[in-house]
XYZ file of C-alpha atoms in Angstrom:
222
model
C -29.052 -4.422 -9.699
C -27.920 -4.179 -6.064
C -28.630 -0.758 -4.602
C -26.401 0.623 -1.848
C -26.694 3.526 0.587
C -23.266 4.782 1.706
C -23.067 6.081 5.293
C -19.854 7.734 6.482
C -19.044 11.086 8.058
C -15.946 11.504 5.867
C -16.789 13.028 2.450
C -13.677 11.587 0.815
C -14.519 8.114 2.094
C -18.048 8.386 0.698
C -16.676 9.589 -2.620
C -14.300 6.628 -2.874
C -17.044 4.104 -2.131
C -19.336 5.805 -4.634
C -16.708 5.591 -7.381
C -16.055 1.921 -6.633
C -19.699 0.894 -6.625
C -20.607 2.814 -9.744
C -17.662 1.294 -11.614
C -18.941 -2.262 -11.128
C -21.822 -3.649 -13.205
C -24.688 -4.768 -11.032
C -24.202 -2.287 -8.190
C -25.615 1.201 -7.835
C -24.830 3.745 -5.102
C -28.276 5.304 -4.768
C -27.482 7.726 -1.956
C -25.160 8.948 0.769
C -25.550 9.934 4.403
C -23.105 11.695 6.702
C -24.572 10.576 10.044
C -26.929 8.057 11.550
C -30.125 10.098 11.561
C -29.709 10.867 7.877
C -29.004 7.177 7.216
C -32.267 6.127 8.883
C -34.232 8.695 6.890
C -32.628 7.818 3.564
C -32.910 4.072 4.145
C -36.672 4.521 4.586
C -36.867 6.790 1.557
C -34.596 4.926 -0.876
C -35.110 1.342 0.363
C -31.623 0.187 -0.687
C -30.695 -3.468 -0.689
C -27.597 -2.779 1.416
C -26.587 0.005 3.796
C -22.812 0.438 3.978
C -22.539 1.701 7.552
C -19.710 3.444 9.374
C -19.782 3.010 13.160
C -18.338 6.146 14.724
C -20.101 9.267 13.509
C -21.202 12.493 15.207
C -24.739 12.621 16.503
C -26.493 9.312 15.991
C -23.788 6.680 15.501
C -23.884 3.689 13.194
C -25.017 1.308 15.934
C -28.215 3.182 16.710
C -28.820 3.803 13.010
C -28.445 0.073 12.326
C -30.852 -0.766 15.137
C -33.490 1.602 13.776
C -33.102 0.490 10.173
C -33.409 -3.190 11.118
C -36.300 -2.518 13.519
C -38.212 -0.790 10.734
C -38.537 -4.195 9.099
C -37.693 -3.037 5.603
C -35.695 -4.775 2.908
C -32.388 -3.078 3.716
C -29.588 -5.085 5.285
C -26.638 -3.471 6.982
C -22.961 -4.069 6.269
C -20.845 -2.505 9.005
C -17.380 -1.202 8.239
C -15.096 -1.327 11.264
C -11.462 -0.990 12.240
C -12.089 -4.171 14.301
C -11.812 -2.626 17.697
C -13.172 -5.419 19.915
C -15.123 -3.101 22.183
C -18.729 -2.406 23.067
C -19.393 -0.879 19.650
C -18.631 -4.100 17.775
C -20.727 -6.253 20.072
C -23.540 -3.725 19.995
C -23.451 -3.863 16.189
C -24.148 -7.596 16.308
C -27.075 -7.030 18.639
C -28.357 -4.164 16.518
C -28.859 -6.509 13.580
C -25.928 -5.946 11.229
C -25.485 -8.749 8.691
C -21.825 -8.331 7.777
C -18.607 -6.859 9.136
C -15.608 -5.784 7.108
C -12.431 -3.891 7.821
C -12.221 -0.435 6.331
C -8.966 -1.397 4.638
C -10.518 -4.451 2.953
C -9.695 -4.964 -0.704
C -12.354 -3.718 -3.123
C -13.235 -7.265 -4.195
C -13.841 -8.226 -0.544
C -16.187 -5.292 -0.053
C -18.061 -6.069 -3.251
C -18.359 -9.756 -2.312
C -19.724 -8.768 1.087
C -22.279 -6.460 -0.492
C -23.415 -9.176 -2.902
C -23.737 -11.737 -0.110
C -25.720 -9.423 2.147
C -27.977 -8.355 -0.736
C -29.195 -11.928 -1.273
C -29.854 -12.465 2.432
C -26.653 -14.127 3.555
C -24.693 -13.108 6.612
C -20.982 -13.212 5.926
C -19.854 -15.783 8.482
C -16.929 -17.472 6.790
C -14.275 -14.703 6.556
C -11.635 -14.652 9.269
C -12.712 -11.190 10.403
C -16.229 -12.296 11.208
C -14.997 -15.395 13.003
C -12.635 -13.276 15.097
C -15.461 -10.894 15.860
C -17.736 -13.763 16.889
C -14.957 -15.090 19.115
C -14.871 -11.696 20.802
C -18.655 -11.733 21.082
C -18.529 -15.121 22.792
C -16.133 -13.759 25.421
C -18.374 -10.845 26.302
C -21.788 -12.451 25.889
C -23.404 -14.552 28.622
C -22.956 -18.282 28.155
C -26.723 -18.642 28.000
C -29.750 -16.483 28.644
C -31.684 -16.853 31.869
C -34.882 -17.567 29.963
C -33.351 -20.219 27.706
C -34.933 -23.077 29.672
C -38.389 -21.742 28.826
C -37.568 -21.154 25.152
C -39.361 -23.825 23.095
C -37.429 -23.142 19.882
C -34.422 -25.435 20.495
C -36.825 -28.282 21.247
C -38.521 -27.834 17.879
C -35.323 -28.843 16.070
C -34.641 -32.373 14.892
C -31.366 -33.992 15.949
C -29.832 -33.171 12.560
C -31.083 -29.585 12.674
C -29.596 -29.169 16.134
C -26.242 -30.413 14.815
C -26.496 -27.914 11.979
C -27.281 -25.096 14.423
C -24.243 -25.996 16.540
C -22.087 -25.982 13.398
C -23.480 -22.569 12.385
C -22.663 -21.352 15.894
C -19.049 -22.338 15.317
C -18.939 -20.182 12.202
C -18.716 -23.081 9.753
C -19.579 -22.563 6.097
C -22.071 -24.775 4.256
C -19.135 -26.533 2.621
C -17.520 -27.290 5.976
C -20.821 -28.559 7.375
C -21.329 -30.756 4.314
C -17.862 -32.251 4.681
C -18.279 -32.931 8.404
C -21.677 -34.634 8.099
C -21.157 -36.154 4.626
C -24.043 -34.257 3.067
C -24.434 -32.365 -0.179
C -24.256 -28.589 0.057
C -27.806 -28.337 -1.282
C -28.994 -30.562 1.570
C -27.093 -28.432 4.077
C -28.633 -25.283 2.607
C -32.088 -26.779 3.044
C -31.314 -27.711 6.661
C -29.987 -24.219 7.364
C -33.155 -22.676 5.954
C -35.331 -24.832 8.206
C -33.174 -24.036 11.254
C -33.408 -20.286 10.628
C -37.169 -20.526 10.195
C -37.683 -22.563 13.378
C -35.598 -20.303 15.615
C -36.857 -17.094 14.010
C -33.437 -15.897 12.849
C -33.257 -13.552 9.842
C -29.734 -14.698 8.930
C -26.766 -16.800 10.039
C -25.317 -14.195 12.384
C -28.601 -14.186 14.293
C -28.371 -18.002 14.419
C -24.838 -17.743 15.832
C -26.070 -15.411 18.560
C -28.970 -17.764 19.304
C -26.613 -20.750 19.636
C -24.070 -18.869 21.742
C -26.657 -17.317 24.061
C -28.061 -20.734 24.851
C -24.698 -22.402 25.405
C -25.140 -24.631 22.344
C -21.935 -23.543 20.621
C -18.910 -21.331 20.720
C -17.436 -19.974 17.484
C -14.453 -22.050 16.294
C -14.904 -24.531 19.155
C -14.451 -28.162 18.273
């Protein structure tokens, strides 16, 4: 059973999400929050698998709530719902630690697929929305961090692992990586796991940020 905390300042929106989640076997809406502070408190209390997070809310917004939930180090992962406004809020959401981004007008099956993916520890990289968002991130983010030369993590990667990291940074799926390097998807999955462990990334979005910050890749490049 995948447990979900719904966070939105609109009661009707929360009600609709609650009905959807409770109508699908395997998902359970365990709570609701109307603003960020309440979301942080309920995430700590309920320990849901996924937090369905609105961005713009009165008081503490979804960005700060996401940052605090992720920083707490609990099991909950955050799926951000956005209108895809490529502004500081979207980029801040990436930095805050969100694992997935979906449009608020996404089809129910897309939302449910995103929830399932996030619940098992995946970051939803493949959908066009996330690739577009990462493209926007690449435009606003520095090409590499000033301390990247002193960072030993890239040097710990094998040549193959570095290729995999670059491919992740471009937003490629495991299937696309397998096709490019003529590997099985299970082999790619194993490589991805080792890459994430070596660079200290909790999911693929964090790996994308790592690659982009260090000038190793640009989403959709090449």
